XYZ file of C-alpha atoms in Angstrom:
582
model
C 0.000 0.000 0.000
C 1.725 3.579 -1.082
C 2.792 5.516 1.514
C -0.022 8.403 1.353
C -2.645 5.976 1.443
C -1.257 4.490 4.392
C -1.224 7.862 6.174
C -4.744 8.892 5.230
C -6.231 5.202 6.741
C -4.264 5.858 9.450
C -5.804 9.357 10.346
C -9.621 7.927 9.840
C -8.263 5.307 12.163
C -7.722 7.895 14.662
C -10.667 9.995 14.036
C -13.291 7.059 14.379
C -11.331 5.950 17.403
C -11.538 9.673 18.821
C -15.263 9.497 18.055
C -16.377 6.032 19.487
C -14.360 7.473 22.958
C -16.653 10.211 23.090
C -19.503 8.429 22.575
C -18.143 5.914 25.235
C -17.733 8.432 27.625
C -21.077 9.974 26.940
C -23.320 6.481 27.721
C -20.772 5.792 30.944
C -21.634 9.562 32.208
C -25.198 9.072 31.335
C -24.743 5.566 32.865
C -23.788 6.414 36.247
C -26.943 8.524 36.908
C -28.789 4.937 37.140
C -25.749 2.833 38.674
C -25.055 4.261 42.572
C -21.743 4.374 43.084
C -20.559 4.128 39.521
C -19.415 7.874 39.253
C -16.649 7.144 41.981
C -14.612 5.591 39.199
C -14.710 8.274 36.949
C -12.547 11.066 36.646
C -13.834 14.179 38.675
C -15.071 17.225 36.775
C -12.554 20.194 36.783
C -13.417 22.407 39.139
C -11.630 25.880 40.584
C -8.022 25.368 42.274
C -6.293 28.310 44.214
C -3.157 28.874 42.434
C -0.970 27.231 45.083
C 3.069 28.921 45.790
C 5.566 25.810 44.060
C 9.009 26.451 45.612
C 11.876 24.329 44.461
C 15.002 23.122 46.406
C 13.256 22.948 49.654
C 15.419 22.202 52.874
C 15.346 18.656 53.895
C 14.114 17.978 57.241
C 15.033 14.445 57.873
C 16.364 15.568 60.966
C 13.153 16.705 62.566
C 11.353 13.445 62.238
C 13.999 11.392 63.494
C 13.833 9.609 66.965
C 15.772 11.366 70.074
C 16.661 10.808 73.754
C 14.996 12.340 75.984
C 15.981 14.957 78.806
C 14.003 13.852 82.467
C 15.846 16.361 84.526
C 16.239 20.233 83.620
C 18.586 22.037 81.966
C 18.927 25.861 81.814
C 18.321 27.652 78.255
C 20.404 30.678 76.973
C 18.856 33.904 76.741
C 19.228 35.905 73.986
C 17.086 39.209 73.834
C 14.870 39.611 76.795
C 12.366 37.519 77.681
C 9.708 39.178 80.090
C 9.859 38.713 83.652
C 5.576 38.599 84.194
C 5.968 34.965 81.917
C 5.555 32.683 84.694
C 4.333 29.420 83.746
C 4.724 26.298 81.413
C 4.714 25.803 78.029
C 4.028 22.347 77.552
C 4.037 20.508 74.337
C 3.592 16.960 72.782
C 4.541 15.236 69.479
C 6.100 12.076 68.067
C 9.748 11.540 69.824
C 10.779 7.978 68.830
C 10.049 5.951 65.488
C 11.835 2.964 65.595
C 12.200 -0.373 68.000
C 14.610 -2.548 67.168
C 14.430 -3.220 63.555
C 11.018 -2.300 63.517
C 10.414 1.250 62.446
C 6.985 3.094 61.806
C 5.758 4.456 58.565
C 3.240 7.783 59.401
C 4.895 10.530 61.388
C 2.054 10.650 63.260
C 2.703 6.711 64.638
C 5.659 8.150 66.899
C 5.863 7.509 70.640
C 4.691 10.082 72.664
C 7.442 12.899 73.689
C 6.281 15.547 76.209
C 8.441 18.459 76.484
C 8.411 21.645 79.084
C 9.706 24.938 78.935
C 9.376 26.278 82.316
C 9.259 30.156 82.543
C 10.377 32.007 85.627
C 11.699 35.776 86.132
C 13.377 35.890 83.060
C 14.486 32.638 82.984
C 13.899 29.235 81.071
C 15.145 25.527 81.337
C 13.735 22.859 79.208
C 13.149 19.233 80.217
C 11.462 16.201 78.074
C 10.041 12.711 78.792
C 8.660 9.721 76.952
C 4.984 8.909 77.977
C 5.150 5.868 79.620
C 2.052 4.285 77.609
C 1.202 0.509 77.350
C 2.285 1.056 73.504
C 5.982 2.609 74.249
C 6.588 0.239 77.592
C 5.808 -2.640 75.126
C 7.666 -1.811 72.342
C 10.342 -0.917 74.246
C 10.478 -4.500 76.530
C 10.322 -6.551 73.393
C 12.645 -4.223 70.993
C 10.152 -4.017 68.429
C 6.687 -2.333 67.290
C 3.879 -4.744 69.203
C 1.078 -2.116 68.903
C -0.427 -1.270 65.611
C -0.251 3.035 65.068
C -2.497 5.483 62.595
C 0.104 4.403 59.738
C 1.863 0.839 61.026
C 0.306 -2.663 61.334
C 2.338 -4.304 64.179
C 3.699 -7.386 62.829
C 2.665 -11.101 64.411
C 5.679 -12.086 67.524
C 8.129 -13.925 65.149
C 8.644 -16.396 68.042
C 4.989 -17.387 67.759
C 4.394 -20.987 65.248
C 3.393 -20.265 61.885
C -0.060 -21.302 63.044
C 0.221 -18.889 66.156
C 0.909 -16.125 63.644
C -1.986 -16.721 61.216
C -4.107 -16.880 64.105
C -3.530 -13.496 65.121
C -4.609 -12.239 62.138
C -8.032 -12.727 63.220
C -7.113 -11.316 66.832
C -9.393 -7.659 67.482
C -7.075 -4.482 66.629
C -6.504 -2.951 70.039
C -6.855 1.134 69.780
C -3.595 2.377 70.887
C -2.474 4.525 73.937
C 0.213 6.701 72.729
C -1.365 9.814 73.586
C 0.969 12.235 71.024
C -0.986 14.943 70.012
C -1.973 16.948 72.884
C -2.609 18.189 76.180
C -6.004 18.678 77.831
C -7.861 19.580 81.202
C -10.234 18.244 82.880
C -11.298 19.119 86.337
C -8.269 21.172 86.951
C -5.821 17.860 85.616
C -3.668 17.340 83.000
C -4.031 14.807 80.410
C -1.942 13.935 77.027
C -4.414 12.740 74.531
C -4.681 11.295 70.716
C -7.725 10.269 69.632
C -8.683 6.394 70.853
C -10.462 6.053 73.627
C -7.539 6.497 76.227
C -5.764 8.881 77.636
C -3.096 9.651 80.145
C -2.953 11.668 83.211
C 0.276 13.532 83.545
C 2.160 15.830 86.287
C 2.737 19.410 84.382
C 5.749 20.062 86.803
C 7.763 16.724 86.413
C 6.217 15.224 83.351
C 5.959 11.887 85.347
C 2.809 9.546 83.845
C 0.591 9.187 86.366
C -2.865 7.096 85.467
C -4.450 5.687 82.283
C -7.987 6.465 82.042
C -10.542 4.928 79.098
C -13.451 7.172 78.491
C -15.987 4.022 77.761
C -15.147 3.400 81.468
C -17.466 6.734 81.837
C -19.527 6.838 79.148
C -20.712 5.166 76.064
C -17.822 6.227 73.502
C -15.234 5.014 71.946
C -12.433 7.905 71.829
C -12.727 11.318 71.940
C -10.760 14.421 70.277
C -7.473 15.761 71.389
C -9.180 19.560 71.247
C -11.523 19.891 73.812
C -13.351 23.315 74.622
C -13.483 25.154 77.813
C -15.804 27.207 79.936
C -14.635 29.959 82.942
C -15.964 27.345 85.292
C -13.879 24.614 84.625
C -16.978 22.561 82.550
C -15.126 21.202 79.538
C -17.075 19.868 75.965
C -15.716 17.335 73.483
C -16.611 14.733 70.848
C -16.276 11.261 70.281
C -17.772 8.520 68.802
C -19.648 5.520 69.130
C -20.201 2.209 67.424
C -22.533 -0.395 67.935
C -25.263 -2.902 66.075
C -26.687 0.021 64.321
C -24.027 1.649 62.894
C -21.559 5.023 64.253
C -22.903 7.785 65.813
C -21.130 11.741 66.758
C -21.568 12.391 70.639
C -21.319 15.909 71.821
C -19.397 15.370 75.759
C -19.923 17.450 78.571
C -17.427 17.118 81.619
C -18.289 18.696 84.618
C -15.612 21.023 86.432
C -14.336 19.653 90.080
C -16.898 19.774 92.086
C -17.872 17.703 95.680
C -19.471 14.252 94.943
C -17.357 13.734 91.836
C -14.081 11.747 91.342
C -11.205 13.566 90.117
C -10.879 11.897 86.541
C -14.357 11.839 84.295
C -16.825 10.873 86.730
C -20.115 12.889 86.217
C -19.241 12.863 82.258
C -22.218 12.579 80.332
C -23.226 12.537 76.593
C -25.191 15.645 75.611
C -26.350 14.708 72.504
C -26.016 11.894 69.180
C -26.011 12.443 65.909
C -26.448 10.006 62.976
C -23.686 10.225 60.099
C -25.209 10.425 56.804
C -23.396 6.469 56.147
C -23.721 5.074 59.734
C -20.901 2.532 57.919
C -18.474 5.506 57.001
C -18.968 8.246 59.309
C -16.630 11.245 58.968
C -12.990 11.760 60.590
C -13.091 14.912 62.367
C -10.270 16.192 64.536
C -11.745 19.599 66.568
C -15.099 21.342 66.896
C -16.247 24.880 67.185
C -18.011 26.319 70.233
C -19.866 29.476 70.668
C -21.720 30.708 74.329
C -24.705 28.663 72.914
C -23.745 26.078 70.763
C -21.677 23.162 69.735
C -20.607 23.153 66.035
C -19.595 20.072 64.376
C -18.705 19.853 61.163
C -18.772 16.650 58.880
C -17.156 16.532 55.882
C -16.281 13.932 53.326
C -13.029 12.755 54.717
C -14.850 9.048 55.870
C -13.764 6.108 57.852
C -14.947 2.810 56.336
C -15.667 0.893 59.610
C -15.918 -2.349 57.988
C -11.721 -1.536 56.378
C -10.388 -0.347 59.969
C -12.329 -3.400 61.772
C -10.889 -5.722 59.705
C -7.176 -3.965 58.727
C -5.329 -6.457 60.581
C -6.914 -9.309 58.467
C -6.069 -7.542 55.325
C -2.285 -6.620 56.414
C -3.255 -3.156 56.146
C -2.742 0.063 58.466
C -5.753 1.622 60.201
C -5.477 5.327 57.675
C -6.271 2.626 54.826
C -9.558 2.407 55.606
C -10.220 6.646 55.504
C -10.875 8.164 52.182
C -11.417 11.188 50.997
C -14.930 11.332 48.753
C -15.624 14.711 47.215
C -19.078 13.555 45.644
C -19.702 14.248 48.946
C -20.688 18.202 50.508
C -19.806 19.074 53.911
C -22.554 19.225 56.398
C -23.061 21.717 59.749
C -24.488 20.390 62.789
C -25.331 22.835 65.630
C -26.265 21.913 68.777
C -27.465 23.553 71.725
C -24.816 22.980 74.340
C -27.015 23.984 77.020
C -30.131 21.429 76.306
C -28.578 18.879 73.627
C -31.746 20.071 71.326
C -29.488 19.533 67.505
C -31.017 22.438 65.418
C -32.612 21.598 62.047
C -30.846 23.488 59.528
C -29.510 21.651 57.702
C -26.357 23.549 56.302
C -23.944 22.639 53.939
C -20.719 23.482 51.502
C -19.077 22.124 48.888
C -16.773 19.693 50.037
C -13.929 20.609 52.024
C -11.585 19.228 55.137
C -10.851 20.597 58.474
C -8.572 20.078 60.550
C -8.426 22.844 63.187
C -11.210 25.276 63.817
C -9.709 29.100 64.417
C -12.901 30.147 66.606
C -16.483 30.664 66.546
C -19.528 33.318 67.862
C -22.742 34.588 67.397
C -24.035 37.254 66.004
C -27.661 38.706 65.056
C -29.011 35.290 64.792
C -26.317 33.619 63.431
C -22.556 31.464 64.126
C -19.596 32.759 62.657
C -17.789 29.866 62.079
C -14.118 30.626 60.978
C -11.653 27.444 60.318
C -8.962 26.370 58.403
C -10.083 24.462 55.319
C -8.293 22.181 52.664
C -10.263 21.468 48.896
C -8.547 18.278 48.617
C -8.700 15.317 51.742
C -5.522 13.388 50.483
C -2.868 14.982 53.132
C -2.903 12.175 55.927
C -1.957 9.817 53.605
C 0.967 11.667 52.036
C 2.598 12.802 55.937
C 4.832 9.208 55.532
C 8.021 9.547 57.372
C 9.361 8.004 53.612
C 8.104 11.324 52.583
C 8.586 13.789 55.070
C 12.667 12.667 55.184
C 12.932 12.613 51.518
C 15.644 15.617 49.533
C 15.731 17.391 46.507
C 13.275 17.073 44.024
C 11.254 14.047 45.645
C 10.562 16.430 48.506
C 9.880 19.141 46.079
C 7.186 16.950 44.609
C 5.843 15.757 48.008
C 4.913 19.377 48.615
C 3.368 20.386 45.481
C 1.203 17.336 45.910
C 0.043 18.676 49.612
C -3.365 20.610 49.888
C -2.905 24.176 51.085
C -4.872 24.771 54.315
C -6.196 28.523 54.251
C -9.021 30.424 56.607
C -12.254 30.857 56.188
C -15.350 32.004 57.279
C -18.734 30.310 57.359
C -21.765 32.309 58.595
C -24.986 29.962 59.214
C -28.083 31.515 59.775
C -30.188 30.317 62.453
C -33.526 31.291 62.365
C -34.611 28.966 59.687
C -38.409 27.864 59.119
C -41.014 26.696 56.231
C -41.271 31.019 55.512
C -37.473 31.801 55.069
C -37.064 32.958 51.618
C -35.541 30.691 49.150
C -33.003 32.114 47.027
C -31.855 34.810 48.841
C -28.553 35.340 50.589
C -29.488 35.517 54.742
C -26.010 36.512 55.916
C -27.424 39.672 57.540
C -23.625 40.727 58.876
C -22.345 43.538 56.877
C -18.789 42.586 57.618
C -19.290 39.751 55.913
C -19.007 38.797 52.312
C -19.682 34.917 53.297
C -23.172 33.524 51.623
C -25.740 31.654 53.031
C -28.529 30.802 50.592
C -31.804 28.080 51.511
C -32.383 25.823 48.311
C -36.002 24.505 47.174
C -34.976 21.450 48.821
C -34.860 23.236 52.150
C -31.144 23.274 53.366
C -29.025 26.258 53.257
C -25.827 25.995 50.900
C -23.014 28.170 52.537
C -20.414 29.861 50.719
C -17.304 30.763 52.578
C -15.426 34.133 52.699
C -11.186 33.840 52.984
C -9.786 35.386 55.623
C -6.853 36.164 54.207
C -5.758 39.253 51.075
C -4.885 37.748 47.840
C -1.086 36.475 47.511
C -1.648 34.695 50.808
C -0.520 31.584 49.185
C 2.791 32.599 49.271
C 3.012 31.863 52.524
C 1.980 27.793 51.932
C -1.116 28.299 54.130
C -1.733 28.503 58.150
C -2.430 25.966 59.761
C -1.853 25.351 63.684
C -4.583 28.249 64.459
C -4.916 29.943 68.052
C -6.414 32.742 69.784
C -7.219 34.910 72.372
C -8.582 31.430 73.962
C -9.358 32.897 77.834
C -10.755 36.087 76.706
C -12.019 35.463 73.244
C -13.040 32.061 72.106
C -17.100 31.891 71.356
C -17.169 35.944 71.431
C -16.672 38.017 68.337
C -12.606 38.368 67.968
C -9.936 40.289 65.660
C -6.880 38.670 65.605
C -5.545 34.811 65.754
C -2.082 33.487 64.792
C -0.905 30.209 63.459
C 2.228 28.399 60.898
C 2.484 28.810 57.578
C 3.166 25.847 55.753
C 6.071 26.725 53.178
C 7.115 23.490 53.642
C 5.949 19.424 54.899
C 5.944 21.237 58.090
C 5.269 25.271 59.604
C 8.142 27.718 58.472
C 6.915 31.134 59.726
C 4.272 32.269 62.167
C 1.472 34.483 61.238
C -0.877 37.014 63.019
C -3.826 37.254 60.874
C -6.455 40.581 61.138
C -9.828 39.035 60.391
C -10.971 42.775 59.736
C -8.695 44.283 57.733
C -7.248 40.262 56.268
C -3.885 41.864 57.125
C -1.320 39.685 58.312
C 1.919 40.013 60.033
C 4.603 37.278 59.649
C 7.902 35.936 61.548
C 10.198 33.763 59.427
C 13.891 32.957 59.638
C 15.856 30.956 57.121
C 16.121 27.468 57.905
C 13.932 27.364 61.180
C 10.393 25.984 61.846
C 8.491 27.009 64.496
C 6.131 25.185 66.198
C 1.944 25.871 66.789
C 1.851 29.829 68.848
C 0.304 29.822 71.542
C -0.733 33.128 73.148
C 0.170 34.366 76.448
C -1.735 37.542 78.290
C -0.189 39.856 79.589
C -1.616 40.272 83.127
C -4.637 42.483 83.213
C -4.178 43.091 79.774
C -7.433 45.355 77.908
C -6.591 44.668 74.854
C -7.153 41.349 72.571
C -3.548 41.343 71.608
C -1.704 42.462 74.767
C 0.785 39.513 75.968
C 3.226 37.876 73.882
C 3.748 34.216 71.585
C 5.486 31.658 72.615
C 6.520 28.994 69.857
C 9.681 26.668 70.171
C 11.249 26.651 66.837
C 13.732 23.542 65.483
C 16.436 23.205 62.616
C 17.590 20.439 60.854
C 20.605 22.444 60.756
C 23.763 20.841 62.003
C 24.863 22.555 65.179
C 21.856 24.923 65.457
C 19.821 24.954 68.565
C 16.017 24.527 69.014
C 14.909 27.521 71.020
C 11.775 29.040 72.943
C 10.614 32.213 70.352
C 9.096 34.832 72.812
C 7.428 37.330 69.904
C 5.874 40.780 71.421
C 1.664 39.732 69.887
C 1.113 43.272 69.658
C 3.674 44.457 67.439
C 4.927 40.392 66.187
C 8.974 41.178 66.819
C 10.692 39.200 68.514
C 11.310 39.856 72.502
C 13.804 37.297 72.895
C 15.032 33.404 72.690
C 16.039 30.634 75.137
C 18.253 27.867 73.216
C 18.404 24.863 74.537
C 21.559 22.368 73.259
C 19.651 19.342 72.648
C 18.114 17.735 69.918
C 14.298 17.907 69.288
C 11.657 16.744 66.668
C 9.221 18.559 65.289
C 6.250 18.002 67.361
C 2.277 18.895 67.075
C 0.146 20.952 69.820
C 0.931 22.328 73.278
C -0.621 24.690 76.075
C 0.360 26.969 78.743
C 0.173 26.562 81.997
C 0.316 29.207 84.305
C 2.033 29.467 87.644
């Protein structure tokens, strides 16, 4: 056949094979509207991105997710700059500290052993101590030098002195939550606790760091964990969430825990469960990590970011790790719940987004019949599963690539409307705050679709982000604020601190080459008037050969630095903290 005529059948080739793909794809799109399910396995619609910041040649931070000794008895810091003699307290802080047993090493940075650390503050001075949580999980481990308890991101592998029978058998053994408490502290009645997210915690001293008493929450009441961000009232009455799961499926629980008061124990007795709420797939409910909380109400977002129940229950069957059984599902929207915290009562609503995940909620109030809901929100639910420790201590352009692949988390403000009835108009935008560009419109179906308003001016990106949000907490969580502060995330982890304007979506940043500070947390001064009076305390790390992790004391006011206090020993990047004042 002559060369032209070969070309020419070729190209009809091509354009009847072009055509019968169309067609294809047209009778599998109009397919899925009869098959449930069937649109999961095609590809999603484009849809609007923010233009996320792409820096190249990124520092590696191995060093900051590697495993370190830790440092029981004090040692004094150097001062450099001034660090203000009315500080006179604790910072205490928690994160992953060890990630290897033997030969046995863990895969998820968030699988590490618990490490609490404390910065203790006095008239101008500041010494640092550390100690390993002495959980069932690390005591273990640590007996039998290797990993016996299954983490977020590691399956604990059979005891290889077991028979080969032995070790099929325990295959079929229950997976047993886990106990390393390594993402935070919490109070309750006036105690401190270390907490993840299973169902038990630890009770620590704040002064010596000593573990003092496990306590499981189903011992109390019917759950089966409970979040590592609690809320707080003046009087010492603290509100959480957990879940439950029985014959009929999951359910949310709002928690109340009274403060210390005569008649109760000193751990959770008098706990109660407020409220349930269904999921909307009692089989996949949604991973949530915090909650917002105004004077009134409890809100509780669930988004698409699901655990498949029947996946985790049976992960140790399938040789799999427990984060293989949550997905991220953006055919999906994000639902509000509110609650009233003071009678359980859930309010109809309902309210909804396009999907979105959550991780950290910046604060929350009322206002002329409505919560402000402000948070820091991700388009994409794919980030647990990148946070390996494979990835996080990769170089070069694998790390570059592990970055760009990393949803930005930026803030944003909800506004739901709640005085909602058969006569609200349909159609019509009921945000009635002025200072608000966020949308909140009630569909002929009945539920109000929310659109969100960014806290943040344009070229925000640049900054990877914030995550890590705090506040004002004493004097201005659940009332109407101005000003909160958190990390931006130029890199796996936070590489500056931010102090964010929520009026004027101004922003003030701290950022030193090579350093990455930790979460802020804010500090009053005492008898301060204004929201902003007292100072941020952050403890910054470098993978940096040589260069010491230090205490950052930044004025919150003016966000330049007061002083430093280094301390000469090695320390990991870790994830929340509070302070605790003398």
């Amino acid at each position: 056949m002559p060369s032209a005529r070969r070309n020419m059948f070729a190209k009809i080739l091509l354009s009847a094979a072009s055509l019968l793909l169309a067609h294809l794809l047209r009778f599998l799109c109009s397919l899925m509207q009869f098959l449930p399910g069937f649109k999961n396995y095609l590809p999603s619609p484009a849809k609007e991105q923010i233009l996320c910041h792409r820096p190249r040649g990124l520092q590696c931070i191995s060093p900051l997710v590697q495993s370190v000794e830790e440092t029981p008895e004090p040692i004094p810091a150097k001062i450099k700059g001034h660090i203000p003699k009315w500080i006179n307290g604790n910072l205490l802080r928690n994160g992953p500290g060890k990630f290897e047993f033997g030969n046995d090493k863990f895969n998820h940075w968030f699988d590490g052993m618990a490490l609490l650390h404390q910065f203790q503050v006095a008239q101008g001075r500041v010494s640092y101590r550390s100690r390993f949580l002495q959980s069932s999980s690390y005591v273990r481990n640590r007996q039998q030098s290797r990993i016996v308890a299954s983490e977020f991101g590691t399956l604990a592998m059979p005891d290889p002195c077991q028979s080969l029978f032995g070790r099929f058998l325990s295959r079929f053994e229950p997976l047993k939550p886990s106990d390393n408490s390594n993402v935070n502290y919490v109070l309750y009645k006036g105690d401190y606790y270390v907490s993840n997210e299973t169902v038990f915690m630890h009770k620590v001293d704040p002064e010596t760091l000593e573990t003092k008493e496990k306590v499981d929450w189903s011992k109390f009441i019917a759950v089966n964990g409970a979040t590592a961000h609690p809320h707080y009232e003046a009087d010492g009455t603290t509100y959480n969430m957990g879940n439950s799961y029985g014959k009929h499926g999951s359910s949310y629980n709002i928690i109340r825990v009274p403060p210390q008061e005569s008649g109760h124990g000193d751990t959770l007795e008098g706990a109660k469960v407020l409220c349930s709420i269904p999921p909307m797939d009692r089989a996949k409910p949604s991973y949530y990590h915090s909650f917002g909380m105004t004077e009134n109400y409890i809100i509780f977002i669930e988004q698409p970011l699901r655990m498949n129940l029947l996946k985790i229950i049976t992960s140790k069957l399938r040789g799999k790790a427990i984060f293989d059984g949550i997905s991220w599902e953006p055919q999906h929207n994000t639902y509000f719940h509110v609650v009233n915290k003071h009678t359980g009562q859930v309010l109809p609503g309902p309210w909804c987004s396009k999907p979105f995940v959550t991780f950290h909620q910046i604060n929350a109030f009322e206002e002329r019949g409505c919560v402000v809901l402000d948070l820091c929100c991700q388009d994409e639910g794919t980030s647990l599963a990148l946070y390996t420790l494979q990835n996080m201590r990769r170089s070069g352009e694998g790390l570059d690539q592990v970055y760009a692949s990393i949803p930005r988390a930026f803030p944003r403000r909800f506004v739901l409307p709640l005085d909602l009835d058969s006569d609200t108009p349909v159609g019509k935008n009921l945000n009635p705050l002025p200072y608000s560009q966020a949308k909140a419109v009630k569909g002929a179906d009945g539920k109000v679709w929310c659109t969100h308003e960014n806290l943040h001016p344009e070229g925000f990106e640049k900054v990877g982000g914030l995550e890590f949000p705090q506040i004002n907490y004493r004097g201005y969580n659940g009332r109407r604020y101005r000003y909160f502060y958190g990390c931006g995330f130029g890199h796996l982890v936070g590489d500056s601190l931010i102090k964010v304007d929520v009026e004027t979506k101004n922003f003030k940043i701290w950022k030193e080459e090579g350093s990455y500070p930790s979460e802020p947390v804010f500090v009053p001064v005492p008898n301060a008037t204004a929201e902003d009076s007292g100072v941020i305390l952050s403890v910054v790390v470098s993978p940096t050969e040589n260069q010491s992790a230090f205490l950052l004391v930044l004025d919150a006011e003016t966000f330049r630095e007061l002083g430093r206090a280094e301390v000469g020993v090695p320390m990991p990047y870790g994830f929340h903290g509070i302070f605790s004042a003398h």
